[in-house]
Amino acid sequence: MNHSPEISRRAALAYTTASLAAGCFGRPTPLAAADNLPAKPPARLPRVAAINTIYRFRSHAYHIAGRFIHGYSREGFHHQPPFKLVRMFNDQYPSDDLSREVCRRHDVQLCTSVAEALGGKQLDVDAVLLIAEHGDYPLNEFRQILYPRYKLFEQIVEVFRTSGRSVPVFSDKHLSYDHRLAARMVATSRELKFGLMAGSSIPVTWRRPEFEPPLGTPFREGLVTFGSDHPTPEVYLFHALEGLQCMLERRVGGETGVRSVTGLTGDAVWKAGDDGRWSWDLFRAALATSPSLNIGSVRENVERPVALLIEYRDGTRGTVINLSGHTTDLCFAGNVAGRQQPLATCFYLPAPPGAKYFNALVSNIERFFTSGRPPYPIERTLLTSTVLDLGMHSLHDNHPQQAPALEIRYTPPADSGFFRGSYTDAL
């Protein structure tokens, strides 16, 4: 990951301490000597366009595009991205819209179309943020929010085709509620040869305790617990799948794809654990890392648990369970062959309004926009998008889902790019 030019004594101490504590299961990325040198500003800042569904307080566009405008904290110091957000398009303008005032204050052109935001036939921007999360959109019968990610993506691509060139595109969260549309997005990026990055903050936020399983870790099973009372289950199921995948993809052989996805609710979730379809030992190990863990019995605290059970093609098992009422943290535990105790960590998510986990995501987006190469394969997000889609169908149909689209293989990155060290600013 990139680092800010200045490293505080506190950050250096945190780095050293974390390095000693991490042991054989991963260490923070070493600080490069060149990172301590002042960066020479470029003659012209690369230009970025933001294509959003909405821009209001605490929306994803507010947190992601907003960091390109205002900057954010990195390793304890303010960091201003070496990019210029020049234009913005919003699909909707709710009563609490902030985009008009933000754009006026910060010299950002507010546009009436995607094409205008990209410069029309000239395509005069160097990168695109596609942030289609939040807003007033309908649900389908599978309780999926019909965000227009694919529609907006196609409008971006139309400008690419017309202009005869393309630039890197970051798409926030899952690629589409429909895995077939998600696959088309990836195929289009390959056809036009532009970098496509997608996903959430979960794989790159801080971890407590801090570790990175080395590539080739012999995982046998992984489980993620989380807690969300959002009325639409897919919203946070995606985050849980991202947490599960960024760990299990590091197993022996890399990612080999998924064989089946099964959705369960209510007492069927507990029965599946009692029957050995997921591990109570992993469940307890994951929750042991949760700062928000509630008192009392999980079966009493959680009125309606929701779970997705994932069978990978190589026999590895994965589970994500929503425990609304028992925890609000997103935590992982995994069984490793030859290791008696599970590996477990909490994906640390500093609370709003700052929501500093977006610092980690935007830092990785910067890496992508600079190099044109995503810091992790787009296939990861294609797989989590596909598992989520079929998982929602399984919850609706009360039947396991299988499909050739789940057979997605890829090699994970050597370093997942998650933030290490302190999450507070230097004094």
Short mmCIF file of C-alpha atoms in Angstrom, two decimals, residues 1 76 88 98 112 142 166 185 285 290 323 337 390 408 414:
data_model
loop_
_atom_site.label_atom_id
_atom_site.label_comp_id
_atom_site.label_asym_id
_atom_site.label_seq_id
_atom_site.Cartn_x
_atom_site.Cartn_y
_atom_site.Cartn_z
CA MET A 1 0.00 0.00 0.00
CA GLY A 76 -1.94 9.80 11.43
CA MET A 88 -19.99 14.78 -10.74
CA LEU A 98 -25.29 17.95 -0.52
CA THR A 112 -26.78 16.38 -16.08
CA PHE A 142 -35.74 -11.64 -4.10
CA SER A 166 -10.82 4.04 -21.87
CA MET A 185 -19.23 -5.78 -16.74
CA ALA A 285 -13.83 -17.91 18.04
CA SER A 290 -16.10 -8.72 18.80
CA LEU A 323 -26.65 -11.98 14.35
CA ALA A 337 -5.01 -27.88 8.98
CA LEU A 390 -27.69 -16.85 -5.79
CA ILE A 408 -14.65 -18.55 -10.83
CA ALA A 414 0.39 -11.39 -2.09
#
